[in-house]
Each structure stands twice: as C-alpha cells, then as structure tokens.
JSON list of C-alpha atoms and ligand atoms in Angstrom, two decimals:
[
{"chain": "A", "resi": 1, "resn": "MET", "atom": "CA", "xyz": [14.63, -11.63, -6.01]},
{"chain": "A", "resi": 2, "resn": "LEU", "atom": "CA", "xyz": [13.64, -9.72, -3.32]},
{"chain": "A", "resi": 3, "resn": "TYR", "atom": "CA", "xyz": [10.44, -8.41, -3.23]},
{"chain": "A", "resi": 4, "resn": "VAL", "atom": "CA", "xyz": [9.35, -5.76, -0.97]},
{"chain": "A", "resi": 5, "resn": "VAL", "atom": "CA", "xyz": [6.22, -6.38, -0.31]},
{"chain": "A", "resi": 6, "resn": "ALA", "atom": "CA", "xyz": [3.66, -3.80, 0.66]},
{"chain": "A", "resi": 7, "resn": "THR", "atom": "CA", "xyz": [0.79, -5.25, 3.55]},
{"chain": "A", "resi": 8, "resn": "PRO", "atom": "CA", "xyz": [-2.85, -3.48, 4.69]},
{"chain": "A", "resi": 9, "resn": "ILE", "atom": "CA", "xyz": [-2.18, -0.46, 7.81]},
{"chain": "A", "resi": 10, "resn": "GLY", "atom": "CA", "xyz": [-5.44, -1.55, 8.72]},
{"chain": "A", "resi": 11, "resn": "ASN", "atom": "CA", "xyz": [-8.15, -3.02, 6.69]},
{"chain": "A", "resi": 12, "resn": "LEU", "atom": "CA", "xyz": [-6.82, -5.94, 5.44]},
{"chain": "A", "resi": 13, "resn": "GLY", "atom": "CA", "xyz": [-8.93, -5.78, 2.12]},
{"chain": "A", "resi": 14, "resn": "ASP", "atom": "CA", "xyz": [-5.90, -3.73, 0.85]},
{"chain": "A", "resi": 15, "resn": "LEU", "atom": "CA", "xyz": [-3.58, -6.30, 0.77]},
{"chain": "A", "resi": 16, "resn": "SER", "atom": "CA", "xyz": [-3.22, -6.51, -3.34]},
{"chain": "A", "resi": 17, "resn": "VAL", "atom": "CA", "xyz": [-3.74, -9.72, -5.55]},
{"chain": "A", "resi": 18, "resn": "ARG", "atom": "CA", "xyz": [-0.17, -9.72, -6.45]},
{"chain": "A", "resi": 19, "resn": "ALA", "atom": "CA", "xyz": [1.10, -8.73, -3.04]},
{"chain": "A", "resi": 20, "resn": "ARG", "atom": "CA", "xyz": [-0.28, -12.33, -1.76]},
{"chain": "A", "resi": 21, "resn": "GLU", "atom": "CA", "xyz": [0.47, -14.29, -4.83]},
{"chain": "A", "resi": 22, "resn": "ILE", "atom": "CA", "xyz": [4.37, -13.28, -3.99]},
{"chain": "A", "resi": 23, "resn": "LEU", "atom": "CA", "xyz": [3.77, -13.94, -0.59]},
{"chain": "A", "resi": 24, "resn": "SER", "atom": "CA", "xyz": [2.50, -17.21, -1.39]},
{"chain": "A", "resi": 25, "resn": "SER", "atom": "CA", "xyz": [5.28, -18.04, -4.31]},
{"chain": "A", "resi": 26, "resn": "CYS", "atom": "CA", "xyz": [8.43, -16.96, -2.67]},
{"chain": "A", "resi": 27, "resn": "ASP", "atom": "CA", "xyz": [10.66, -19.34, -0.54]},
{"chain": "A", "resi": 28, "resn": "LEU", "atom": "CA", "xyz": [10.76, -17.25, 2.68]},
{"chain": "A", "resi": 29, "resn": "ILE", "atom": "CA", "xyz": [9.31, -14.39, 4.20]},
{"chain": "A", "resi": 30, "resn": "ALA", "atom": "CA", "xyz": [11.51, -11.76, 6.13]},
{"chain": "A", "resi": 31, "resn": "ALA", "atom": "CA", "xyz": [9.59, -10.10, 8.32]},
{"chain": "A", "resi": 32, "resn": "GLU", "atom": "CA", "xyz": [9.70, -7.27, 11.11]},
{"chain": "A", "resi": 33, "resn": "ASP", "atom": "CA", "xyz": [7.40, -9.53, 13.05]},
{"chain": "A", "resi": 34, "resn": "THR", "atom": "CA", "xyz": [7.39, -13.19, 12.54]},
{"chain": "A", "resi": 35, "resn": "ARG", "atom": "CA", "xyz": [4.28, -12.94, 14.80]},
{"chain": "A", "resi": 36, "resn": "ARG", "atom": "CA", "xyz": [2.05, -10.16, 13.71]},
{"chain": "A", "resi": 37, "resn": "THR", "atom": "CA", "xyz": [2.95, -11.13, 9.75]},
{"chain": "A", "resi": 38, "resn": "GLN", "atom": "CA", "xyz": [1.54, -14.99, 10.95]},
{"chain": "A", "resi": 39, "resn": "LYS", "atom": "CA", "xyz": [-1.65, -13.24, 11.56]},
{"chain": "A", "resi": 40, "resn": "LEU", "atom": "CA", "xyz": [-1.89, -11.70, 8.44]},
{"chain": "A", "resi": 41, "resn": "LEU", "atom": "CA", "xyz": [-1.02, -15.17, 6.52]},
{"chain": "A", "resi": 42, "resn": "THR", "atom": "CA", "xyz": [-3.18, -17.44, 8.26]},
{"chain": "A", "resi": 43, "resn": "HIS", "atom": "CA", "xyz": [-5.75, -14.93, 7.42]},
{"chain": "A", "resi": 44, "resn": "PHE", "atom": "CA", "xyz": [-5.02, -15.61, 3.95]},
{"chain": "A", "resi": 45, "resn": "GLN", "atom": "CA", "xyz": [-3.71, -19.19, 4.67]},
{"chain": "A", "resi": 46, "resn": "ILE", "atom": "CA", "xyz": [-0.67, -18.48, 3.38]},
{"chain": "A", "resi": 47, "resn": "ARG", "atom": "CA", "xyz": [2.16, -20.90, 4.35]},
{"chain": "A", "resi": 48, "resn": "LYS", "atom": "CA", "xyz": [5.82, -20.01, 4.00]},
{"chain": "A", "resi": 49, "resn": "PRO", "atom": "CA", "xyz": [9.07, -19.69, 6.67]},
{"chain": "A", "resi": 50, "resn": "LEU", "atom": "CA", "xyz": [8.96, -16.92, 7.55]},
{"chain": "A", "resi": 51, "resn": "ILE", "atom": "CA", "xyz": [12.58, -14.94, 9.56]},
{"chain": "A", "resi": 52, "resn": "SER", "atom": "CA", "xyz": [12.96, -11.92, 11.76]},
{"chain": "A", "resi": 53, "resn": "TYR", "atom": "CA", "xyz": [14.44, -8.63, 9.84]},
{"chain": "A", "resi": 54, "resn": "TYR", "atom": "CA", "xyz": [13.94, -5.88, 12.66]},
{"chain": "A", "resi": 55, "resn": "GLU", "atom": "CA", "xyz": [15.87, -2.78, 13.62]},
{"chain": "A", "resi": 56, "resn": "HIS", "atom": "CA", "xyz": [18.02, -4.78, 16.03]},
{"chain": "A", "resi": 57, "resn": "ASN", "atom": "CA", "xyz": [19.00, -8.15, 14.36]},
{"chain": "A", "resi": 58, "resn": "LYS", "atom": "CA", "xyz": [19.02, -6.47, 10.37]},
{"chain": "A", "resi": 59, "resn": "ALA", "atom": "CA", "xyz": [23.39, -6.28, 11.47]},
{"chain": "A", "resi": 60, "resn": "SER", "atom": "CA", "xyz": [23.38, -10.02, 11.41]},
{"chain": "A", "resi": 61, "resn": "ARG", "atom": "CA", "xyz": [20.37, -11.07, 9.10]},
{"chain": "A", "resi": 62, "resn": "GLY", "atom": "CA", "xyz": [21.16, -8.91, 6.70]},
{"chain": "A", "resi": 63, "resn": "PRO", "atom": "CA", "xyz": [24.56, -10.89, 5.14]},
{"chain": "A", "resi": 64, "resn": "LEU", "atom": "CA", "xyz": [22.11, -13.59, 5.99]},
{"chain": "A", "resi": 65, "resn": "LEU", "atom": "CA", "xyz": [19.25, -12.96, 3.20]},
{"chain": "A", "resi": 66, "resn": "LEU", "atom": "CA", "xyz": [21.78, -11.75, 1.08]},
{"chain": "A", "resi": 67, "resn": "GLU", "atom": "CA", "xyz": [23.29, -14.89, 0.67]},
{"chain": "A", "resi": 68, "resn": "LYS", "atom": "CA", "xyz": [20.04, -16.53, 0.03]},
{"chain": "A", "resi": 69, "resn": "LEU", "atom": "CA", "xyz": [19.08, -13.60, -2.55]},
{"chain": "A", "resi": 70, "resn": "ARG", "atom": "CA", "xyz": [22.52, -14.70, -3.93]},
{"chain": "A", "resi": 71, "resn": "SER", "atom": "CA", "xyz": [21.62, -18.42, -4.32]},
{"chain": "A", "resi": 72, "resn": "GLY", "atom": "CA", "xyz": [18.83, -17.60, -6.36]},
{"chain": "A", "resi": 73, "resn": "GLN", "atom": "CA", "xyz": [16.17, -17.67, -3.22]},
{"chain": "A", "resi": 74, "resn": "THR", "atom": "CA", "xyz": [13.55, -15.51, -2.87]},
{"chain": "A", "resi": 75, "resn": "ILE", "atom": "CA", "xyz": [12.98, -13.34, -0.76]},
{"chain": "A", "resi": 76, "resn": "ALA", "atom": "CA", "xyz": [9.52, -11.64, 0.39]},
{"chain": "A", "resi": 77, "resn": "LEU", "atom": "CA", "xyz": [9.91, -8.66, 3.08]},
{"chain": "A", "resi": 78, "resn": "VAL", "atom": "CA", "xyz": [7.55, -7.21, 4.77]},
{"chain": "A", "resi": 79, "resn": "SER", "atom": "CA", "xyz": [6.91, -4.82, 7.94]},
{"chain": "A", "resi": 80, "resn": "ASP", "atom": "CA", "xyz": [4.36, -4.83, 10.46]},
{"chain": "A", "resi": 81, "resn": "ALA", "atom": "CA", "xyz": [2.28, -2.34, 8.71]},
{"chain": "A", "resi": 82, "resn": "GLY", "atom": "CA", "xyz": [2.38, -0.58, 5.34]},
{"chain": "A", "resi": 83, "resn": "THR", "atom": "CA", "xyz": [5.52, -0.17, 3.61]},
{"chain": "A", "resi": 84, "resn": "PRO", "atom": "CA", "xyz": [8.68, -1.23, 4.19]},
{"chain": "A", "resi": 85, "resn": "GLY", "atom": "CA", "xyz": [11.69, 1.22, 4.77]},
{"chain": "A", "resi": 86, "resn": "ILE", "atom": "CA", "xyz": [8.97, 3.88, 5.43]},
{"chain": "A", "resi": 87, "resn": "SER", "atom": "CA", "xyz": [9.71, 4.86, 8.87]},
{"chain": "A", "resi": 88, "resn": "ASP", "atom": "CA", "xyz": [10.06, 0.91, 9.13]},
{"chain": "A", "resi": 89, "resn": "PRO", "atom": "CA", "xyz": [13.11, -1.80, 8.53]},
{"chain": "A", "resi": 90, "resn": "GLY", "atom": "CA", "xyz": [14.14, -2.66, 4.88]},
{"chain": "A", "resi": 91, "resn": "ALA", "atom": "CA", "xyz": [15.96, 0.71, 3.29]},
{"chain": "A", "resi": 92, "resn": "ASP", "atom": "CA", "xyz": [19.16, -0.72, 4.30]},
{"chain": "A", "resi": 93, "resn": "LEU", "atom": "CA", "xyz": [18.51, -4.98, 2.82]},
{"chain": "A", "resi": 94, "resn": "ILE", "atom": "CA", "xyz": [17.10, -2.74, 0.05]},
{"chain": "A", "resi": 95, "resn": "ARG", "atom": "CA", "xyz": [20.30, -0.50, -0.38]},
{"chain": "A", "resi": 96, "resn": "ALA", "atom": "CA", "xyz": [22.73, -3.68, 0.38]},
{"chain": "A", "resi": 97, "resn": "ALA", "atom": "CA", "xyz": [20.82, -6.17, -3.10]},
{"chain": "A", "resi": 98, "resn": "VAL", "atom": "CA", "xyz": [21.05, -2.54, -5.22]},
{"chain": "A", "resi": 99, "resn": "ALA", "atom": "CA", "xyz": [24.94, -2.24, -4.50]},
{"chain": "A", "resi": 100, "resn": "GLU", "atom": "CA", "xyz": [25.35, -6.37, -5.32]},
{"chain": "A", "resi": 101, "resn": "ASP", "atom": "CA", "xyz": [23.52, -5.93, -8.25]},
{"chain": "A", "resi": 102, "resn": "LEU", "atom": "CA", "xyz": [21.01, -8.27, -7.07]},
{"chain": "A", "resi": 103, "resn": "PRO", "atom": "CA", "xyz": [17.41, -8.20, -8.89]},
{"chain": "A", "resi": 104, "resn": "VAL", "atom": "CA", "xyz": [14.76, -6.00, -6.40]},
{"chain": "A", "resi": 105, "resn": "SER", "atom": "CA", "xyz": [11.04, -5.55, -7.34]},
{"chain": "A", "resi": 106, "resn": "MET", "atom": "CA", "xyz": [8.00, -4.24, -4.98]},
{"chain": "A", "resi": 107, "resn": "ALA", "atom": "CA", "xyz": [4.01, -4.94, -4.81]},
{"chain": "A", "resi": 108, "resn": "PRO", "atom": "CA", "xyz": [3.55, -1.19, -3.98]},
{"chain": "A", "resi": 109, "resn": "GLY", "atom": "CA", "xyz": [0.68, -0.68, -1.69]},
{"chain": "A", "resi": 110, "resn": "PRO", "atom": "CA", "xyz": [-0.35, 1.05, 1.07]},
{"chain": "A", "resi": 111, "resn": "VAL", "atom": "CA", "xyz": [1.61, 4.18, 3.33]},
{"chain": "A", "resi": 112, "resn": "ALA", "atom": "CA", "xyz": [-0.23, 5.42, 5.94]},
{"chain": "A", "resi": 113, "resn": "GLY", "atom": "CA", "xyz": [1.41, 9.19, 4.98]},
{"chain": "A", "resi": 114, "resn": "ILE", "atom": "CA", "xyz": [0.22, 9.16, 1.73]},
{"chain": "A", "resi": 115, "resn": "MET", "atom": "CA", "xyz": [-2.62, 8.60, 2.72]},
{"chain": "A", "resi": 116, "resn": "ALA", "atom": "CA", "xyz": [-3.54, 11.03, 4.68]},
{"chain": "A", "resi": 117, "resn": "LEU", "atom": "CA", "xyz": [-1.03, 13.34, 2.35]},
{"chain": "A", "resi": 118, "resn": "VAL", "atom": "CA", "xyz": [-4.39, 12.89, -0.28]},
{"chain": "A", "resi": 119, "resn": "LEU", "atom": "CA", "xyz": [-6.64, 13.28, 2.47]},
{"chain": "A", "resi": 120, "resn": "SER", "atom": "CA", "xyz": [-5.89, 16.35, 3.67]},
{"chain": "A", "resi": 121, "resn": "GLY", "atom": "CA", "xyz": [-7.24, 18.34, 1.43]},
{"chain": "A", "resi": 122, "resn": "LEU", "atom": "CA", "xyz": [-3.41, 20.34, 1.35]},
{"chain": "A", "resi": 123, "resn": "PRO", "atom": "CA", "xyz": [-1.38, 21.22, -2.08]},
{"chain": "A", "resi": 124, "resn": "THR", "atom": "CA", "xyz": [0.32, 17.70, -2.45]},
{"chain": "A", "resi": 125, "resn": "GLU", "atom": "CA", "xyz": [2.26, 18.69, -5.61]},
{"chain": "A", "resi": 126, "resn": "ARG", "atom": "CA", "xyz": [5.02, 19.45, -3.48]},
{"chain": "A", "resi": 127, "resn": "PHE", "atom": "CA", "xyz": [5.20, 17.35, 0.24]},
{"chain": "A", "resi": 128, "resn": "VAL", "atom": "CA", "xyz": [8.02, 16.30, 2.75]},
{"chain": "A", "resi": 129, "resn": "PHE", "atom": "CA", "xyz": [7.93, 13.49, 4.54]},
{"chain": "A", "resi": 130, "resn": "GLU", "atom": "CA", "xyz": [9.56, 13.74, 8.15]},
{"chain": "A", "resi": 131, "resn": "GLY", "atom": "CA", "xyz": [8.47, 10.55, 9.90]},
{"chain": "A", "resi": 132, "resn": "PHE", "atom": "CA", "xyz": [8.82, 10.27, 13.41]},
{"chain": "A", "resi": 133, "resn": "ILE", "atom": "CA", "xyz": [10.35, 14.09, 14.49]},
{"chain": "A", "resi": 134, "resn": "GLY", "atom": "CA", "xyz": [12.00, 12.56, 17.25]},
{"chain": "A", "resi": 135, "resn": "THR", "atom": "CA", "xyz": [11.23, 12.90, 21.12]},
{"chain": "A", "resi": 136, "resn": "ASP", "atom": "CA", "xyz": [14.99, 14.48, 22.66]},
{"chain": "A", "resi": 137, "resn": "ARG", "atom": "CA", "xyz": [14.72, 18.76, 22.27]},
{"chain": "A", "resi": 138, "resn": "LYS", "atom": "CA", "xyz": [17.76, 19.02, 20.27]},
{"chain": "A", "resi": 139, "resn": "SER", "atom": "CA", "xyz": [15.05, 17.14, 16.99]},
{"chain": "A", "resi": 140, "resn": "ARG", "atom": "CA", "xyz": [12.43, 18.64, 18.59]},
{"chain": "A", "resi": 141, "resn": "GLU", "atom": "CA", "xyz": [13.69, 22.26, 18.30]},
{"chain": "A", "resi": 142, "resn": "ALA", "atom": "CA", "xyz": [15.34, 20.99, 14.84]},
{"chain": "A", "resi": 143, "resn": "PHE", "atom": "CA", "xyz": [12.03, 20.55, 13.43]},
{"chain": "A", "resi": 144, "resn": "ALA", "atom": "CA", "xyz": [10.77, 23.71, 15.05]},
{"chain": "A", "resi": 145, "resn": "GLU", "atom": "CA", "xyz": [13.13, 25.70, 12.97]},
{"chain": "A", "resi": 146, "resn": "MET", "atom": "CA", "xyz": [12.46, 23.95, 10.17]},
{"chain": "A", "resi": 147, "resn": "ILE", "atom": "CA", "xyz": [8.92, 23.98, 10.11]},
{"chain": "A", "resi": 148, "resn": "ALA", "atom": "CA", "xyz": [8.53, 27.63, 10.27]},
{"chain": "A", "resi": 149, "resn": "SER", "atom": "CA", "xyz": [9.83, 28.16, 6.84]},
{"chain": "A", "resi": 150, "resn": "GLU", "atom": "CA", "xyz": [9.51, 24.96, 5.21]},
{"chain": "A", "resi": 151, "resn": "LYS", "atom": "CA", "xyz": [7.37, 26.04, 1.66]},
{"chain": "A", "resi": 152, "resn": "ARG", "atom": "CA", "xyz": [6.17, 22.76, 1.26]},
{"chain": "A", "resi": 153, "resn": "THR", "atom": "CA", "xyz": [3.36, 20.72, 2.61]},
{"chain": "A", "resi": 154, "resn": "VAL", "atom": "CA", "xyz": [4.49, 18.90, 5.61]},
{"chain": "A", "resi": 155, "resn": "ILE", "atom": "CA", "xyz": [4.10, 14.51, 6.45]},
{"chain": "A", "resi": 156, "resn": "LEU", "atom": "CA", "xyz": [4.64, 13.25, 10.46]},
{"chain": "A", "resi": 157, "resn": "TYR", "atom": "CA", "xyz": [4.49, 10.46, 11.94]},
{"chain": "A", "resi": 158, "resn": "GLU", "atom": "CA", "xyz": [3.21, 10.49, 15.48]},
{"chain": "A", "resi": 159, "resn": "ALA", "atom": "CA", "xyz": [2.81, 8.47, 18.42]},
{"chain": "A", "resi": 160, "resn": "PRO", "atom": "CA", "xyz": [-0.90, 8.63, 20.55]},
{"chain": "A", "resi": 161, "resn": "HIS", "atom": "CA", "xyz": [0.96, 9.54, 23.51]},
{"chain": "A", "resi": 162, "resn": "ARG", "atom": "CA", "xyz": [2.85, 13.02, 21.96]},
{"chain": "A", "resi": 163, "resn": "LEU", "atom": "CA", "xyz": [0.17, 13.95, 20.06]},
{"chain": "A", "resi": 164, "resn": "ILE", "atom": "CA", "xyz": [-0.28, 17.06, 22.35]},
{"chain": "A", "resi": 165, "resn": "LYS", "atom": "CA", "xyz": [3.21, 17.92, 22.89]},
{"chain": "A", "resi": 166, "resn": "THR", "atom": "CA", "xyz": [3.45, 18.15, 19.17]},
{"chain": "A", "resi": 167, "resn": "LEU", "atom": "CA", "xyz": [0.55, 20.21, 18.69]},
{"chain": "A", "resi": 168, "resn": "GLU", "atom": "CA", "xyz": [1.93, 22.32, 21.20]},
{"chain": "A", "resi": 169, "resn": "LEU", "atom": "CA", "xyz": [5.09, 22.51, 19.21]},
{"chain": "A", "resi": 170, "resn": "LEU", "atom": "CA", "xyz": [3.47, 23.51, 15.87]},
{"chain": "A", "resi": 171, "resn": "ASN", "atom": "CA", "xyz": [0.74, 25.94, 17.61]},
{"chain": "A", "resi": 172, "resn": "ALA", "atom": "CA", "xyz": [4.06, 27.26, 18.57]},
{"chain": "A", "resi": 173, "resn": "ALA", "atom": "CA", "xyz": [6.00, 27.13, 14.89]},
{"chain": "A", "resi": 174, "resn": "ALA", "atom": "CA", "xyz": [3.28, 26.81, 12.77]},
{"chain": "A", "resi": 175, "resn": "SER", "atom": "CA", "xyz": [0.45, 28.47, 14.19]},
{"chain": "A", "resi": 176, "resn": "GLY", "atom": "CA", "xyz": [-1.77, 29.99, 11.85]},
{"chain": "A", "resi": 177, "resn": "ARG", "atom": "CA", "xyz": [-1.28, 26.90, 9.80]},
{"chain": "A", "resi": 178, "resn": "ARG", "atom": "CA", "xyz": [-4.05, 24.53, 8.59]},
{"chain": "A", "resi": 179, "resn": "LEU", "atom": "CA", "xyz": [-3.37, 21.06, 9.72]},
{"chain": "A", "resi": 180, "resn": "ALA", "atom": "CA", "xyz": [-5.21, 17.90, 8.83]},
{"chain": "A", "resi": 181, "resn": "VAL", "atom": "CA", "xyz": [-4.76, 15.12, 12.21]},
{"chain": "A", "resi": 182, "resn": "CYS", "atom": "CA", "xyz": [-5.41, 11.81, 10.39]},
{"chain": "A", "resi": 183, "resn": "ARG", "atom": "CA", "xyz": [-6.26, 8.72, 12.65]},
{"chain": "A", "resi": 184, "resn": "GLU", "atom": "CA", "xyz": [-6.76, 4.83, 13.03]},
{"chain": "A", "resi": 185, "resn": "LEU", "atom": "CA", "xyz": [-6.75, 5.15, 9.01]},
{"chain": "A", "resi": 186, "resn": "THR", "atom": "CA", "xyz": [-8.64, 2.40, 6.40]},
{"chain": "A", "resi": 187, "resn": "LYS", "atom": "CA", "xyz": [-9.53, 1.22, 10.16]},
{"chain": "A", "resi": 188, "resn": "ALA", "atom": "CA", "xyz": [-13.40, 0.98, 11.60]},
{"chain": "A", "resi": 189, "resn": "HIS", "atom": "CA", "xyz": [-12.72, 4.32, 13.48]},
{"chain": "A", "resi": 190, "resn": "GLU", "atom": "CA", "xyz": [-10.72, 6.36, 10.54]},
{"chain": "A", "resi": 191, "resn": "GLU", "atom": "CA", "xyz": [-11.02, 10.44, 11.27]},
{"chain": "A", "resi": 192, "resn": "ILE", "atom": "CA", "xyz": [-9.58, 13.13, 10.12]},
{"chain": "A", "resi": 193, "resn": "ARG", "atom": "CA", "xyz": [-9.97, 16.65, 11.66]},
{"chain": "A", "resi": 194, "resn": "ARG", "atom": "CA", "xyz": [-8.41, 19.30, 10.47]},
{"chain": "A", "resi": 195, "resn": "GLY", "atom": "CA", "xyz": [-7.93, 23.43, 12.36]},
{"chain": "A", "resi": 196, "resn": "THR", "atom": "CA", "xyz": [-5.31, 25.20, 13.26]},
{"chain": "A", "resi": 197, "resn": "PRO", "atom": "CA", "xyz": [-3.00, 23.76, 15.64]},
{"chain": "A", "resi": 198, "resn": "ALA", "atom": "CA", "xyz": [-4.66, 25.68, 18.64]},
{"chain": "A", "resi": 199, "resn": "GLU", "atom": "CA", "xyz": [-7.88, 24.38, 17.12]},
{"chain": "A", "resi": 200, "resn": "LEU", "atom": "CA", "xyz": [-6.56, 20.53, 17.00]},
{"chain": "A", "resi": 201, "resn": "LEU", "atom": "CA", "xyz": [-4.87, 21.04, 20.58]},
{"chain": "A", "resi": 202, "resn": "ALA", "atom": "CA", "xyz": [-8.06, 22.10, 21.81]},
{"chain": "A", "resi": 203, "resn": "CYS", "atom": "CA", "xyz": [-9.96, 18.66, 20.36]},
{"chain": "A", "resi": 204, "resn": "PHE", "atom": "CA", "xyz": [-7.43, 16.25, 21.82]},
{"chain": "A", "resi": 205, "resn": "THR", "atom": "CA", "xyz": [-7.19, 17.98, 25.18]},
{"chain": "A", "resi": 206, "resn": "GLU", "atom": "CA", "xyz": [-10.76, 17.63, 25.39]},
{"chain": "A", "resi": 207, "resn": "GLN", "atom": "CA", "xyz": [-10.71, 13.74, 24.03]},
{"chain": "A", "resi": 208, "resn": "GLU", "atom": "CA", "xyz": [-7.57, 11.41, 24.40]},
{"chain": "A", "resi": 209, "resn": "PRO", "atom": "CA", "xyz": [-6.14, 10.67, 21.93]},
{"chain": "A", "resi": 210, "resn": "ARG", "atom": "CA", "xyz": [-6.00, 7.19, 20.80]},
{"chain": "A", "resi": 211, "resn": "GLY", "atom": "CA", "xyz": [-4.39, 4.73, 18.01]},
{"chain": "A", "resi": 212, "resn": "GLU", "atom": "CA", "xyz": [-1.90, 5.86, 15.15]},
{"chain": "A", "resi": 213, "resn": "PHE", "atom": "CA", "xyz": [-1.80, 9.23, 14.01]},
{"chain": "A", "resi": 214, "resn": "VAL", "atom": "CA", "xyz": [-0.16, 10.97, 10.82]},
{"chain": "A", "resi": 215, "resn": "ILE", "atom": "CA", "xyz": [-0.25, 15.06, 11.18]},
{"chain": "A", "resi": 216, "resn": "VAL", "atom": "CA", "xyz": [0.09, 16.88, 7.24]},
{"chain": "A", "resi": 217, "resn": "VAL", "atom": "CA", "xyz": [0.87, 20.61, 8.07]},
{"chain": "A", "resi": 218, "resn": "GLU", "atom": "CA", "xyz": [0.20, 23.37, 5.34]},
{"chain": "A", "resi": 219, "resn": "ALA", "atom": "CA", "xyz": [3.51, 24.97, 4.10]},
{"chain": "A", "resi": 220, "resn": "ALA", "atom": "CA", "xyz": [4.69, 28.04, 5.31]},
{"chain": "A", "resi": 221, "resn": "PRO", "atom": "CA", "xyz": [3.54, 31.41, 3.16]},
{"chain": "A", "resi": 222, "resn": "GLN", "atom": "CA", "xyz": [5.76, 32.55, -0.24]},
{"chain": "A", "resi": 223, "resn": "GLU", "atom": "CA", "xyz": [7.15, 35.57, 1.37]},
{"chain": "B", "resi": 301, "resn": "LIG", "atom": "N1", "xyz": [6.01, 1.68, 7.35]},
{"chain": "B", "resi": 301, "resn": "LIG", "atom": "C1", "xyz": [4.79, 2.50, 7.70]},
{"chain": "B", "resi": 301, "resn": "LIG", "atom": "C2", "xyz": [3.92, 3.44, 6.29]},
{"chain": "B", "resi": 301, "resn": "LIG", "atom": "O1", "xyz": [4.03, 2.54, 5.43]},
{"chain": "B", "resi": 301, "resn": "LIG", "atom": "O2", "xyz": [3.43, 3.85, 6.35]},
{"chain": "B", "resi": 301, "resn": "LIG", "atom": "C3", "xyz": [4.67, 3.16, 8.75]},
{"chain": "B", "resi": 301, "resn": "LIG", "atom": "C4", "xyz": [5.34, 2.26, 9.56]},
{"chain": "B", "resi": 301, "resn": "LIG", "atom": "S1", "xyz": [5.90, 3.47, 10.98]},
{"chain": "B", "resi": 301, "resn": "LIG", "atom": "C5", "xyz": [6.68, 2.53, 12.25]},
{"chain": "B", "resi": 301, "resn": "LIG", "atom": "C6", "xyz": [3.83, 3.48, 12.07]},
{"chain": "B", "resi": 301, "resn": "LIG", "atom": "C7", "xyz": [3.11, 4.77, 12.35]},
{"chain": "B", "resi": 301, "resn": "LIG", "atom": "O3", "xyz": [2.78, 5.18, 11.12]},
{"chain": "B", "resi": 301, "resn": "LIG", "atom": "C8", "xyz": [2.38, 5.38, 13.14]},
{"chain": "B", "resi": 301, "resn": "LIG", "atom": "O4", "xyz": [2.98, 5.51, 14.61]},
{"chain": "B", "resi": 301, "resn": "LIG", "atom": "C9", "xyz": [1.82, 6.26, 12.56]},
{"chain": "B", "resi": 301, "resn": "LIG", "atom": "O5", "xyz": [2.35, 7.46, 12.85]},
{"chain": "B", "resi": 301, "resn": "LIG", "atom": "C10", "xyz": [1.68, 5.54, 11.11]},
{"chain": "B", "resi": 301, "resn": "LIG", "atom": "N2", "xyz": [0.22, 4.93, 11.09]},
{"chain": "B", "resi": 301, "resn": "LIG", "atom": "C11", "xyz": [0.68, 3.66, 9.93]},
{"chain": "B", "resi": 301, "resn": "LIG", "atom": "N3", "xyz": [-0.63, 2.92, 10.24]},
{"chain": "B", "resi": 301, "resn": "LIG", "atom": "C12", "xyz": [-1.53, 3.55, 10.44]},
{"chain": "B", "resi": 301, "resn": "LIG", "atom": "C13", "xyz": [-3.27, 4.00, 9.98]},
{"chain": "B", "resi": 301, "resn": "LIG", "atom": "N4", "xyz": [-3.96, 3.25, 9.93]},
{"chain": "B", "resi": 301, "resn": "LIG", "atom": "N5", "xyz": [-3.63, 5.05, 10.42]},
{"chain": "B", "resi": 301, "resn": "LIG", "atom": "C14", "xyz": [-3.18, 6.38, 11.12]},
{"chain": "B", "resi": 301, "resn": "LIG", "atom": "N6", "xyz": [-1.38, 6.08, 11.20]},
{"chain": "B", "resi": 301, "resn": "LIG", "atom": "C15", "xyz": [-1.01, 4.81, 10.75]}
]
C-alpha cells in the first residue's frame, strides 16, 4: 500500500492522528528531505526507516519504491510540508502506482493554497491553482495574459524575494482586483493582508517580505 501522508505547513499540531498512525505502522517512509522529516518523526517519537524521494532522484528511486510496493510493503510518502504532489514531489510515484493497480490511499491534511483560499474571503465556488508561476520571462508573460481574463479565483505560491515582482505583475495585469496575501499560515506570525495590487505593493515595499506566501487573486469581472 502507498499512503500519501500530508504533514503540517507550520504548526505541528496539524499532523492528524491517522497520519501519525500510518507513519508509525508503515514499513518505510519516502521523504522529500529525510533530515527535515526526521525532525518531525523525532518530535512525535516515531522511528522508521527513511528513504529520500525528491525531484532529482525520483527517476531512479521511483522503480525501487514500486518494487517494494509490489512485494507488499507499506510505504508512506511525505513532502517537506503540506500535501505531497501539490507543488511538491509525489505525483509521479502516485501515477506509477495507479498505472500498476497498486493500492494507494491517503491521510489528507494541510494544503497552504486551500487554507489561503478559504481565509481570503474571495469566492471559493470556482478556483484555479497555479502554484509557482515561474521565473522566466515567457512563463510570466503567459501568466499575465491568463490572469487578465481568468473568471475564477486564482491561487499562487510565491517565494518572499519574488513577492514584489509578482505584485508588480498583478498591478499591471489585474490592477483593480482584490488580492489576499497570506503569510506564514498556521505559524506564530500568520498574517493576511487584503487589498488591491497597488495597496499591497505599497505595504510590502515599506516592509520587506519574509516567510512563506500564498497570493489569492480575485476573478476578472464577468463581461
Ligand atoms: N505541498 C505544499 C502544500 O501542500 O501546500 C506546498 C509546497 S511548495 C514547495 C512551498 C510553497 O507553499 C511555499 O513557497 C509557499 O508559497 C507555500 N506555503 C507552504 N507553507 C506555507 C505557509 N505556512 N504559509 C504560507 N505559504 C505556505
């Protein structure tokens, strides 16, 4: 069995009872960063063998993990924070296990983007998850074109050092729309700032962006 296990995005109290049970009872934990996951396991007094599974070794590790699944082992798949497969490694292993009809289940839990969407106060009926919009000019231009006419609420992940650049882009492509910039969710310095791109630009130009961010963008007005 492959168990996809969501882990906290900040507050360790968000590790579910079921996630703990699976991490405690599996044969092996496949982790994005074994050192980081070891800290989580130590906190919860869980002792299990760990194997790394991340972007740059997934091609070689994937077949090894599939072999273990075929032989009947239970593997828990975790990423550094939140839900594996959501802007994190995991999707390929899940896809490969599904393709072979190997059993896959999940201990669901935190996703930064979903928490931000809910707290944004913006419509949640229809939304798009864009994740990281990319750093190269071409992908940012394509994003600007898309966001200008997108009729659903949009969720973005952004690194602190690129927050200002992305707010500038939104100021050009989605100027009158409301945004929620959600910072350090579930952590001690959790903070949500709401306003137009121009208002938020002014605010983060004054105070250097620090920590982890999700930006939620209001949909373009219906014609
Ligand atoms: N798998 C994760 C999830 O389920 O949300 C996302 C992993 S992605 C590599 C990391 C990005 O998620 C960060 O750069 C940030 O944009 C967002 N993120 C993760 N934790 C966050 C938090 N506590 N507060 C705000 N954003 C967070």
